[in-house]
Amino acid sequence: MKRVNFRLRPPNDGENMAARSSEMMADTSFNEYVASRFEDEKMSLIATAHATDEELRALGLSKRGDLIRLLRFCVEKVQESENKEKLNEKKDLLEKILEKNKSKRRFETFSSLPHNRSRRKAPEGSGTKKVQLGWLHYSDRRKRYVAVRQIKGGDTRDTSLSIDATADSIIEAGKELFFPGGISSFGSIDMMEFTLANYKEDTISNVVVRGSVLPFTLQRYLNATKLPRARLYLASKQKQCESEEDGDHSLLQPMLDLTNIRRHHPEEDTTFPESPMVDQDQASDEGKDVILLSSVTSLKANRDLVAEQDKDYQYSLLADQKKEEERREKLLSEIGYAEQQEQLRQARLHRVPDVPKGGSIVLIQVRHVTLGVIKRNFSSNDKMWSVYDWVGSLSLLPPYFELSDFRGQVLRPEQSVMEGEKSTLNMSASECTPSLDDEEIDFKGFGTTEVNNEDTLALLDLLPPVSSAPLVEQVQDLIP
């Protein structure tokens, strides 16, 4: 059969796809009847690619090979056409992007020229600018300014400011934002000193423009930093109190120095009216050693306050020492309890018989409360106390326990291990391990849970001794 070559074009190019199909059929070994049928039915490439075998047979294609070759050819041509369309779309989109970028570069090059740069700048004094305004507060502990979080009334706020705004006007705007009503989480506005800081948290008051230092304005700051959006901070710091440096000495200084008044104004009458709070004889003695009653009262109040604080400190120290003693006693109690458990485990371990090598062997399985299912071989002549000792020697907890069978019946230590061979024994914690039949003799770990203090290990000697003197007597000398 002659191979047919198709030249695929988009369906909307105006050509009759059915006619092209008929021409293809005419160039092949297909007879004229099949070609006319394709032309009559308007079978284009797309229609032929989607046609079923029955539909093609109805058009006159009876051979299986002709059907497969024709369908394969049509499908490939349709896919090739679709790929070309997608490629053309991508090329068109890429050309548009390149053209747009080229136009943008031309505009930026034109705008960067010296004769056009000045045209883009907005003249000073016109419009407003969006600014991010935050709050920094000076930390005496860190010795630097620290950003104030939103929970304390800080965070960064978006506000509109005039581009001619000065540092003082921006500080006033920050006070209105972060000090509503003149109050903040760090104190009153009257107790603070304010400056303006930049995004580096450095205080600013001037701007360097072309080598010249000029007063700060928002427009000059934006032109100097080239930032698209300014971020400024209101920096606050608590004012220093003079009394913190002078101490009690400032309280003893006279509020009125009569000597200086007479020296600079000898012609004026420096006689002061009588006051019930000041001795007139003392005030007239050249103004020396003048101490007002209010200063003395303030000094006494400060001393009383210091004494009260020292007393509170001593009580707090006493409470801390008492807590430390209680913690130590609790630790000693826990260490003693752990030593008792280890002694009990060692005693059980020494009583565990060896694993039998031969003879009559019994396999014991126990479901441990912490270790899961454990297994071990015992001799048929062993008693259940050997199983109790083996289970208790594997861990410290629980120190006392019981072993029971599947019926819940507790196995006694004097019973034979043959009683526990039939099922997996269950371990359950109890106040004491079952005792032996002998009322006068009991191995350690069986029966009573009372502890013999003479068997305690000497681990407590490793800790420093606890003072036997009461804590009240230890701090009694420290309290004034």
CSV table of C-alpha atoms in Angstrom, one decimal:
chain,number,residue,atom,x,y,z
A,1,MET,CA,0.0,0.0,0.0
A,2,LYS,CA,1.3,3.5,-0.9
A,3,ARG,CA,2.2,5.7,2.1
A,4,VAL,CA,0.2,8.9,2.3
A,5,ASN,CA,1.8,12.2,3.4
A,6,PHE,CA,-0.5,14.7,5.1
A,7,ARG,CA,0.2,18.4,5.4
A,8,LEU,CA,-1.7,19.4,8.5
A,9,ARG,CA,-3.1,22.9,8.9
A,10,PRO,CA,-5.3,24.4,11.6
A,11,PRO,CA,-9.0,23.6,11.2
A,12,ASN,CA,-9.9,27.2,10.8
A,13,ASP,CA,-7.6,28.0,7.9
A,14,GLY,CA,-10.5,27.9,5.5
A,15,GLU,CA,-9.6,24.6,3.7
A,16,ASN,CA,-12.0,21.7,3.6
A,17,MET,CA,-10.5,19.0,5.7
A,18,ALA,CA,-12.9,16.4,4.3
A,19,ALA,CA,-11.6,17.2,0.8
A,20,ARG,CA,-8.0,16.8,1.9
A,21,SER,CA,-8.9,13.4,3.4
A,22,SER,CA,-10.5,12.3,0.1
A,23,GLU,CA,-7.3,13.4,-1.8
A,24,MET,CA,-5.3,11.3,0.6
A,25,MET,CA,-7.5,8.4,0.0
A,26,ALA,CA,-7.2,8.9,-3.8
A,27,ASP,CA,-3.4,8.8,-3.6
A,28,THR,CA,-3.3,5.5,-1.8
A,29,SER,CA,-4.4,2.1,-2.8
A,30,PHE,CA,-7.9,2.8,-1.4
A,31,ASN,CA,-10.4,2.6,-4.2
A,32,GLU,CA,-12.5,5.5,-5.4
A,33,TYR,CA,-15.5,4.3,-3.5
A,34,VAL,CA,-13.8,4.7,-0.1
A,35,ALA,CA,-12.4,8.1,-1.1
A,36,SER,CA,-15.9,9.3,-2.1
A,37,ARG,CA,-17.3,8.0,1.1
A,38,PHE,CA,-14.8,9.9,3.2
A,39,GLU,CA,-15.5,13.1,1.1
A,40,ASP,CA,-19.3,12.6,1.4
A,41,GLU,CA,-19.1,12.1,5.2
A,42,LYS,CA,-16.7,15.1,5.6
A,43,MET,CA,-14.1,13.0,7.5
A,44,SER,CA,-11.3,15.4,8.4
A,45,LEU,CA,-8.1,14.5,10.2
A,46,ILE,CA,-9.6,15.2,13.6
A,47,ALA,CA,-12.8,13.3,12.8
A,48,THR,CA,-10.8,10.3,11.5
A,49,ALA,CA,-8.6,10.3,14.6
A,50,HIS,CA,-11.6,10.1,16.9
A,51,ALA,CA,-13.6,7.5,14.7
A,52,THR,CA,-14.1,4.0,16.0
A,53,ASP,CA,-13.2,0.8,14.0
A,54,GLU,CA,-16.9,0.2,13.2
A,55,GLU,CA,-17.4,3.7,11.8
A,56,LEU,CA,-14.3,3.3,9.6
A,57,ARG,CA,-15.4,-0.1,8.4
A,58,ALA,CA,-18.8,1.4,7.5
A,59,LEU,CA,-16.9,3.8,5.2
A,60,GLY,CA,-15.3,1.0,3.3
A,61,LEU,CA,-12.0,0.2,5.2
A,62,SER,CA,-12.2,-3.5,5.7
A,63,LYS,CA,-8.5,-4.3,6.4
A,64,ARG,CA,-7.3,-4.1,9.9
A,65,GLY,CA,-3.9,-2.8,8.8
A,66,ASP,CA,-5.4,0.1,6.9
A,67,LEU,CA,-7.5,1.1,10.0
A,68,ILE,CA,-4.4,1.1,12.3
A,69,ARG,CA,-2.2,3.0,9.9
A,70,LEU,CA,-4.8,5.6,9.1
A,71,LEU,CA,-5.7,6.2,12.8
A,72,ARG,CA,-2.1,6.4,13.8
A,73,PHE,CA,-1.3,8.9,11.1
A,74,CYS,CA,-4.2,11.1,12.0
A,75,VAL,CA,-3.5,11.1,15.7
A,76,GLU,CA,0.1,12.1,15.2
A,77,LYS,CA,-0.8,14.9,12.9
A,78,VAL,CA,-3.4,16.2,15.3
A,79,GLN,CA,-0.9,16.2,18.2
A,80,GLU,CA,1.7,17.9,16.0
A,81,SER,CA,-0.8,20.6,15.2
A,82,GLU,CA,-1.7,21.1,18.9
A,83,ASN,CA,2.0,21.3,19.9
A,84,LYS,CA,2.6,23.9,17.2
A,85,GLU,CA,-0.3,26.0,18.4
A,86,LYS,CA,1.0,25.9,22.0
A,87,LEU,CA,4.5,26.8,20.8
A,88,ASN,CA,3.2,29.7,18.9
A,89,GLU,CA,1.3,30.9,22.0
A,90,LYS,CA,4.5,30.7,24.1
A,91,LYS,CA,6.5,32.6,21.5
A,92,ASP,CA,3.9,35.4,21.3
A,93,LEU,CA,3.8,35.6,25.1
A,94,LEU,CA,7.6,35.7,25.3
A,95,GLU,CA,7.8,38.4,22.7
A,96,LYS,CA,5.3,40.5,24.6
A,97,ILE,CA,7.3,40.2,27.8
A,98,LEU,CA,10.6,41.0,26.1
A,99,GLU,CA,9.0,44.1,24.5
A,100,LYS,CA,7.6,45.2,27.8
A,101,ASN,CA,11.0,44.8,29.6
A,102,LYS,CA,12.7,46.7,26.7
A,103,SER,CA,10.2,49.6,27.0
A,104,LYS,CA,10.7,49.6,30.8
A,105,ARG,CA,14.5,49.8,30.5
A,106,ARG,CA,14.2,52.6,28.0
A,107,PHE,CA,12.0,54.5,30.4
A,108,GLU,CA,14.4,54.0,33.3
A,109,THR,CA,17.4,55.0,31.2
A,110,PHE,CA,15.6,58.2,30.1
A,111,SER,CA,14.5,59.0,33.7
A,112,SER,CA,18.0,58.5,35.1
A,113,LEU,CA,19.4,61.3,32.9
A,114,PRO,CA,20.5,64.4,34.8
A,115,HIS,CA,18.0,66.7,33.0
A,116,ASN,CA,15.1,64.4,33.9
A,117,ARG,CA,16.1,63.4,37.5
A,118,SER,CA,15.0,66.7,39.0
A,119,ARG,CA,11.6,66.4,37.3
A,120,ARG,CA,10.8,63.2,39.2
A,121,LYS,CA,11.5,64.7,42.7
A,122,ALA,CA,8.5,66.0,44.4
A,123,PRO,CA,9.0,69.6,45.5
A,124,GLU,CA,9.4,70.2,49.2
A,125,GLY,CA,6.3,71.3,50.9
A,126,SER,CA,3.8,69.3,48.9
A,127,GLY,CA,1.8,66.3,50.0
A,128,THR,CA,2.2,63.7,52.8
A,129,LYS,CA,4.0,60.4,53.1
A,130,LYS,CA,3.2,57.1,54.7
A,131,VAL,CA,5.6,56.4,57.5
A,132,GLN,CA,6.0,53.4,59.9
A,133,LEU,CA,6.4,54.8,63.4
A,134,GLY,CA,7.6,52.6,66.3
A,135,TRP,CA,8.6,53.0,69.9
A,136,LEU,CA,12.0,52.4,71.6
A,137,HIS,CA,12.5,52.6,75.4
A,138,TYR,CA,15.9,52.7,77.1
A,139,SER,CA,16.6,49.7,79.3
A,140,ASP,CA,18.9,50.3,82.2
A,141,ARG,CA,19.6,46.6,82.5
A,142,ARG,CA,20.7,46.2,78.8
A,143,LYS,CA,22.2,49.7,78.5
A,144,ARG,CA,20.5,50.3,75.2
A,145,TYR,CA,17.2,51.1,73.5
A,146,VAL,CA,14.8,48.2,73.2
A,147,ALA,CA,11.7,47.9,71.0
A,148,VAL,CA,8.4,48.0,73.0
A,149,ARG,CA,6.0,45.2,72.1
A,150,GLN,CA,2.3,45.6,71.3
A,151,ILE,CA,1.2,44.1,74.7
A,152,LYS,CA,2.9,47.1,76.4
A,153,GLY,CA,1.4,49.7,74.0
A,154,GLY,CA,4.2,49.7,71.4
A,155,ASP,CA,4.6,47.9,68.1
A,156,THR,CA,4.9,49.6,64.7
A,157,ARG,CA,2.1,51.9,63.5
A,158,ASP,CA,1.3,53.2,60.0
A,159,THR,CA,0.7,56.9,59.9
A,160,SER,CA,0.7,59.8,57.4
A,161,LEU,CA,3.1,62.7,57.9
A,162,SER,CA,3.9,65.8,56.0
A,163,ILE,CA,7.0,65.5,53.9
A,164,ASP,CA,8.2,68.7,55.6
A,165,ALA,CA,7.7,67.2,59.1
A,166,THR,CA,10.6,68.0,61.4
A,167,ALA,CA,12.0,65.8,64.2
A,168,ASP,CA,10.0,67.6,66.8
A,169,SER,CA,6.7,67.3,65.0
A,170,ILE,CA,7.4,63.5,64.5
A,171,ILE,CA,8.2,63.1,68.2
A,172,GLU,CA,4.9,64.9,69.0
A,173,ALA,CA,3.0,62.5,66.7
A,174,GLY,CA,4.7,59.6,68.4
A,175,LYS,CA,3.7,60.9,71.8
A,176,GLU,CA,0.0,61.0,70.7
A,177,LEU,CA,0.3,57.4,69.5
A,178,PHE,CA,2.2,55.7,72.3
A,179,PHE,CA,1.3,58.0,75.3
A,180,PRO,CA,-2.5,58.4,75.1
A,181,GLY,CA,-3.5,60.8,77.8
A,182,GLY,CA,0.1,61.4,78.7
A,183,ILE,CA,0.4,57.9,80.3
A,184,SER,CA,2.2,54.7,79.2
A,185,SER,CA,3.3,51.4,80.6
A,186,PHE,CA,6.6,52.9,81.6
A,187,GLY,CA,5.3,56.0,83.3
A,188,SER,CA,4.0,59.5,82.7
A,189,ILE,CA,5.1,61.6,79.7
A,190,ASP,CA,6.6,64.2,82.1
A,191,MET,CA,9.1,61.6,83.4
A,192,MET,CA,10.5,60.9,79.9
A,193,GLU,CA,13.1,62.4,77.6
A,194,PHE,CA,12.4,61.9,73.9
A,195,THR,CA,14.5,61.7,70.7
A,196,LEU,CA,14.0,60.4,67.2
A,197,ALA,CA,15.7,57.2,66.0
A,198,ASN,CA,16.0,55.6,62.6
A,199,TYR,CA,15.6,52.0,61.4
A,200,LYS,CA,19.1,51.2,62.9
A,201,GLU,CA,17.8,52.4,66.3
A,202,ASP,CA,20.3,55.3,66.2
A,203,THR,CA,19.1,58.7,67.3
A,204,ILE,CA,18.9,61.3,64.5
A,205,SER,CA,18.5,65.0,64.5
A,206,ASN,CA,20.3,66.1,61.3
A,207,VAL,CA,20.5,64.8,57.7
A,208,VAL,CA,23.6,64.8,55.5
A,209,VAL,CA,22.6,66.0,52.0
A,210,ARG,CA,25.4,66.3,49.4
A,211,GLY,CA,28.0,66.7,52.1
A,212,SER,CA,26.1,69.3,54.0
A,213,VAL,CA,24.6,68.8,57.4
A,214,LEU,CA,21.0,70.1,57.4
A,215,PRO,CA,18.2,70.0,60.0
A,216,PHE,CA,16.1,66.9,59.8
A,217,THR,CA,13.0,66.8,57.6
A,218,LEU,CA,11.1,63.8,56.3
A,219,GLN,CA,11.7,64.8,52.6
A,220,ARG,CA,15.5,65.2,53.2
A,221,TYR,CA,15.6,61.9,55.1
A,222,LEU,CA,13.9,60.0,52.3
A,223,ASN,CA,16.2,61.6,49.6
A,224,ALA,CA,19.3,60.8,51.6
A,225,THR,CA,18.5,57.2,52.5
A,226,LYS,CA,16.8,56.3,49.1
A,227,LEU,CA,14.2,54.2,51.1
A,228,PRO,CA,10.8,53.6,49.4
A,229,ARG,CA,9.2,53.9,52.9
A,230,ALA,CA,10.6,55.4,56.0
A,231,ARG,CA,10.6,53.6,59.4
A,232,LEU,CA,11.2,55.9,62.3
A,233,TYR,CA,11.1,55.3,66.1
A,234,LEU,CA,10.2,57.4,69.1
A,235,ALA,CA,13.0,56.9,71.6
A,236,SER,CA,12.1,57.5,75.2
A,237,LYS,CA,14.2,57.4,78.3
A,238,GLN,CA,13.4,58.1,82.0
A,239,LYS,CA,14.8,61.3,83.4
A,240,GLN,CA,17.5,61.0,86.0
A,241,CYS,CA,16.6,62.1,89.5
A,242,GLU,CA,19.2,64.2,91.3
A,243,SER,CA,18.3,62.6,94.7
A,244,GLU,CA,19.6,59.3,93.5
A,245,GLU,CA,23.1,60.7,93.2
A,246,ASP,CA,23.2,63.1,96.1
A,247,GLY,CA,21.8,60.6,98.7
A,248,ASP,CA,20.9,61.9,102.2
A,249,HIS,CA,23.4,64.8,101.9
A,250,SER,CA,21.0,66.8,99.8
A,251,LEU,CA,18.4,66.5,102.5
A,252,LEU,CA,20.7,68.2,105.0
A,253,GLN,CA,21.4,71.3,102.8
A,254,PRO,CA,19.5,74.5,103.7
A,255,MET,CA,16.9,75.5,101.3
A,256,LEU,CA,17.7,79.2,102.0
A,257,ASP,CA,21.3,80.5,102.4
A,258,LEU,CA,21.0,83.8,104.1
A,259,THR,CA,24.7,84.4,103.8
A,260,ASN,CA,24.6,84.5,100.0
A,261,ILE,CA,21.5,86.7,100.0
A,262,ARG,CA,23.2,89.3,102.2
A,263,ARG,CA,26.4,89.2,100.3
A,264,HIS,CA,24.8,89.9,96.9
A,265,HIS,CA,22.0,92.2,98.1
A,266,PRO,CA,23.3,94.1,101.1
A,267,GLU,CA,20.9,96.9,100.6
A,268,GLU,CA,17.8,94.7,100.8
A,269,ASP,CA,16.1,93.7,103.9
A,270,THR,CA,16.8,90.0,104.4
A,271,THR,CA,14.6,89.6,107.5
A,272,PHE,CA,12.2,86.8,107.0
A,273,PRO,CA,8.8,86.4,108.6
A,274,GLU,CA,8.6,84.2,111.6
A,275,SER,CA,7.7,80.6,111.0
A,276,PRO,CA,6.6,78.1,113.5
A,277,MET,CA,8.8,75.5,111.9
A,278,VAL,CA,12.1,77.5,112.2
A,279,ASP,CA,13.8,78.9,115.3
A,280,GLN,CA,14.2,82.6,114.7
A,281,ASP,CA,17.4,82.9,116.7
A,282,GLN,CA,19.0,80.2,114.6
A,283,ALA,CA,17.8,81.7,111.4
A,284,SER,CA,19.2,85.1,112.3
A,285,ASP,CA,22.7,83.7,113.0
A,286,GLU,CA,24.2,84.6,109.6
A,287,GLY,CA,22.1,81.8,108.0
A,288,LYS,CA,24.4,79.0,109.2
A,289,ASP,CA,23.2,75.5,109.9
A,290,VAL,CA,19.7,76.1,108.7
A,291,ILE,CA,17.8,72.8,108.6
A,292,LEU,CA,14.1,72.8,107.8
A,293,LEU,CA,11.8,70.4,109.6
A,294,SER,CA,10.6,69.0,106.3
A,295,SER,CA,14.1,67.8,105.3
A,296,VAL,CA,14.6,66.1,108.7
A,297,THR,CA,11.2,64.4,108.4
A,298,SER,CA,12.1,63.2,104.9
A,299,LEU,CA,15.5,61.8,106.1
A,300,LYS,CA,13.8,60.0,109.0
A,301,ALA,CA,11.2,58.5,106.6
A,302,ASN,CA,14.0,57.3,104.3
A,303,ARG,CA,15.8,55.6,107.1
A,304,ASP,CA,12.6,54.0,108.3
A,305,LEU,CA,11.9,52.7,104.8
A,306,VAL,CA,15.5,51.2,104.6
A,307,ALA,CA,15.0,49.5,108.0
A,308,GLU,CA,11.7,48.0,106.8
A,309,GLN,CA,13.2,46.7,103.7
A,310,ASP,CA,16.1,45.1,105.6
A,311,LYS,CA,13.6,43.5,107.9
A,312,ASP,CA,11.6,42.1,105.0
A,313,TYR,CA,14.9,40.8,103.5
A,314,GLN,CA,15.7,38.9,106.7
A,315,TYR,CA,12.3,37.3,106.8
A,316,SER,CA,12.7,36.3,103.1
A,317,LEU,CA,16.1,34.8,103.8
A,318,LEU,CA,14.7,32.9,106.7
A,319,ALA,CA,11.9,31.5,104.5
A,320,ASP,CA,14.4,30.4,101.9
A,321,GLN,CA,16.5,28.6,104.4
A,322,LYS,CA,13.5,26.8,105.7
A,323,LYS,CA,12.5,25.7,102.2
A,324,GLU,CA,16.1,24.5,101.6
A,325,GLU,CA,16.1,22.5,104.8
A,326,GLU,CA,12.7,20.9,103.9
A,327,ARG,CA,14.1,20.0,100.4
A,328,ARG,CA,17.2,18.5,102.0
A,329,GLU,CA,15.1,16.3,104.4
A,330,LYS,CA,13.0,15.1,101.5
A,331,LEU,CA,16.0,14.3,99.5
A,332,LEU,CA,17.5,12.3,102.4
A,333,SER,CA,14.2,10.4,102.8
A,334,GLU,CA,14.2,9.5,99.1
A,335,ILE,CA,17.8,8.3,99.3
A,336,GLY,CA,17.1,6.2,102.3
A,337,TYR,CA,14.1,4.6,100.6
A,338,ALA,CA,16.2,3.9,97.5
A,339,GLU,CA,18.9,2.3,99.6
A,340,GLN,CA,16.3,0.0,101.3
A,341,GLN,CA,14.9,-1.0,97.9
A,342,GLU,CA,18.4,-1.9,96.6
A,343,GLN,CA,19.2,-3.9,99.8
A,344,LEU,CA,16.0,-5.8,99.3
A,345,ARG,CA,16.8,-6.5,95.6
A,346,GLN,CA,20.3,-7.7,96.5
A,347,ALA,CA,19.0,-10.0,99.2
A,348,ARG,CA,16.6,-11.6,96.7
A,349,LEU,CA,19.3,-11.9,94.0
A,350,HIS,CA,21.5,-13.9,96.4
A,351,ARG,CA,18.7,-16.4,97.1
A,352,VAL,CA,17.9,-17.0,93.4
A,353,PRO,CA,18.9,-20.6,92.5
A,354,ASP,CA,21.0,-21.4,89.4
A,355,VAL,CA,19.3,-22.3,86.2
A,356,PRO,CA,19.1,-26.1,86.0
A,357,LYS,CA,21.2,-27.8,83.4
A,358,GLY,CA,19.2,-31.1,83.3
A,359,GLY,CA,16.7,-33.2,85.1
A,360,SER,CA,13.1,-32.2,85.5
A,361,ILE,CA,12.8,-28.6,84.3
A,362,VAL,CA,9.8,-26.3,84.8
A,363,LEU,CA,9.3,-23.2,82.6
A,364,ILE,CA,7.8,-20.3,84.6
A,365,GLN,CA,6.3,-17.2,82.7
A,366,VAL,CA,5.4,-14.0,84.6
A,367,ARG,CA,3.8,-10.9,83.3
A,368,HIS,CA,5.9,-8.2,85.0
A,369,VAL,CA,4.3,-4.8,85.8
A,370,THR,CA,7.2,-2.9,84.1
A,371,LEU,CA,9.3,-5.5,82.2
A,372,GLY,CA,6.4,-7.3,80.4
A,373,VAL,CA,6.4,-11.1,80.0
A,374,ILE,CA,9.6,-12.7,81.5
A,375,LYS,CA,10.6,-16.4,81.4
A,376,ARG,CA,13.0,-18.7,83.3
A,377,ASN,CA,13.6,-22.4,83.9
A,378,PHE,CA,13.4,-23.8,87.4
A,379,SER,CA,13.9,-27.3,88.8
A,380,SER,CA,10.8,-29.2,89.7
A,381,ASN,CA,12.0,-29.4,93.3
A,382,ASP,CA,12.1,-25.6,93.7
A,383,LYS,CA,9.5,-23.7,95.6
A,384,MET,CA,7.6,-20.6,94.7
A,385,TRP,CA,9.7,-18.4,96.9
A,386,SER,CA,12.5,-18.9,94.4
A,387,VAL,CA,10.2,-17.5,91.7
A,388,TYR,CA,9.4,-14.6,94.1
A,389,ASP,CA,13.1,-13.9,94.6
A,390,TRP,CA,13.8,-14.1,90.8
A,391,VAL,CA,11.0,-11.6,89.9
A,392,GLY,CA,11.9,-9.2,92.7
A,393,SER,CA,15.7,-9.2,91.8
A,394,LEU,CA,15.0,-7.9,88.3
A,395,SER,CA,13.9,-4.3,89.3
A,396,LEU,CA,13.5,-2.1,92.3
A,397,LEU,CA,9.8,-1.5,91.7
A,398,PRO,CA,7.5,-2.7,93.0
A,399,PRO,CA,9.3,-3.7,96.2
A,400,TYR,CA,6.4,-5.9,97.4
A,401,PHE,CA,4.1,-7.9,95.1
A,402,GLU,CA,2.0,-11.0,94.7
A,403,LEU,CA,2.0,-13.7,92.0
A,404,SER,CA,-1.4,-15.2,90.9
A,405,ASP,CA,-2.6,-17.7,88.3
A,406,PHE,CA,-5.2,-17.2,85.6
A,407,ARG,CA,-8.0,-17.8,88.2
A,408,GLY,CA,-6.7,-14.9,90.3
A,409,GLN,CA,-5.5,-17.2,93.1
A,410,VAL,CA,-2.4,-16.0,94.9
A,411,LEU,CA,0.5,-18.6,94.9
A,412,ARG,CA,2.1,-19.0,98.3
A,413,PRO,CA,5.9,-19.0,98.6
A,414,GLU,CA,6.0,-22.5,100.1
A,415,GLN,CA,4.1,-24.1,97.1
A,416,SER,CA,5.9,-26.0,94.4
A,417,VAL,CA,6.8,-24.3,91.1
A,418,MET,CA,4.8,-27.0,89.4
A,419,GLU,CA,1.7,-24.9,90.4
A,420,GLY,CA,2.8,-22.0,88.2
A,421,GLU,CA,3.7,-24.1,85.1
A,422,LYS,CA,0.2,-24.3,83.7
A,423,SER,CA,-0.3,-20.6,82.8
A,424,THR,CA,1.4,-17.2,82.7
A,425,LEU,CA,1.5,-15.8,86.2
A,426,ASN,CA,0.3,-12.2,86.8
A,427,MET,CA,2.4,-9.8,89.0
A,428,SER,CA,0.5,-7.2,91.1
A,429,ALA,CA,1.9,-4.7,93.6
A,430,SER,CA,0.8,-5.1,97.2
A,431,GLU,CA,1.6,-3.8,100.6
A,432,CYS,CA,3.6,-6.9,101.5
A,433,THR,CA,4.8,-10.1,99.8
A,434,PRO,CA,3.1,-13.3,101.1
A,435,SER,CA,5.0,-14.6,104.1
A,436,LEU,CA,6.3,-18.1,104.7
A,437,ASP,CA,4.5,-20.7,106.9
A,438,ASP,CA,7.0,-20.4,109.6
A,439,GLU,CA,5.8,-17.6,111.9
A,440,GLU,CA,9.2,-17.2,113.6
A,441,ILE,CA,11.5,-17.1,110.5
A,442,ASP,CA,10.9,-15.0,107.4
A,443,PHE,CA,13.4,-14.2,104.6
A,444,LYS,CA,13.9,-10.5,103.8
A,445,GLY,CA,11.3,-9.6,101.2
A,446,PHE,CA,8.6,-11.8,102.5
A,447,GLY,CA,5.9,-11.0,105.0
A,448,THR,CA,6.2,-7.7,106.9
A,449,THR,CA,7.4,-4.4,105.3
A,450,GLU,CA,9.1,-3.0,108.4
A,451,VAL,CA,12.7,-1.9,107.8
A,452,ASN,CA,15.6,-2.8,110.0
A,453,ASN,CA,17.6,0.5,110.2
A,454,GLU,CA,20.8,-1.4,111.1
A,455,ASP,CA,20.9,-2.9,107.6
A,456,THR,CA,20.9,0.6,105.9
A,457,LEU,CA,23.8,1.4,103.6
A,458,ALA,CA,26.1,4.3,104.7
A,459,LEU,CA,25.2,6.4,101.7
A,460,LEU,CA,23.8,9.2,103.8
A,461,ASP,CA,27.3,10.0,105.1
A,462,LEU,CA,28.2,11.3,101.6
A,463,LEU,CA,26.0,14.4,102.1
A,464,PRO,CA,27.2,17.3,104.3
A,465,PRO,CA,25.7,17.4,107.8
A,466,VAL,CA,22.6,19.4,108.6
A,467,SER,CA,23.0,22.0,111.2
A,468,SER,CA,21.1,21.2,114.3
A,469,ALA,CA,20.7,24.8,115.4
A,470,PRO,CA,17.3,26.3,114.7
A,471,LEU,CA,17.1,28.6,111.7
A,472,VAL,CA,15.7,31.4,113.9
A,473,GLU,CA,18.9,31.4,115.9
A,474,GLN,CA,21.1,31.4,112.8
A,475,VAL,CA,19.6,34.7,111.5
A,476,GLN,CA,18.8,36.3,114.8
A,477,ASP,CA,22.0,38.3,114.8
A,478,LEU,CA,21.3,39.6,111.3
A,479,ILE,CA,18.0,41.2,112.2
A,480,PRO,CA,18.5,44.8,113.6
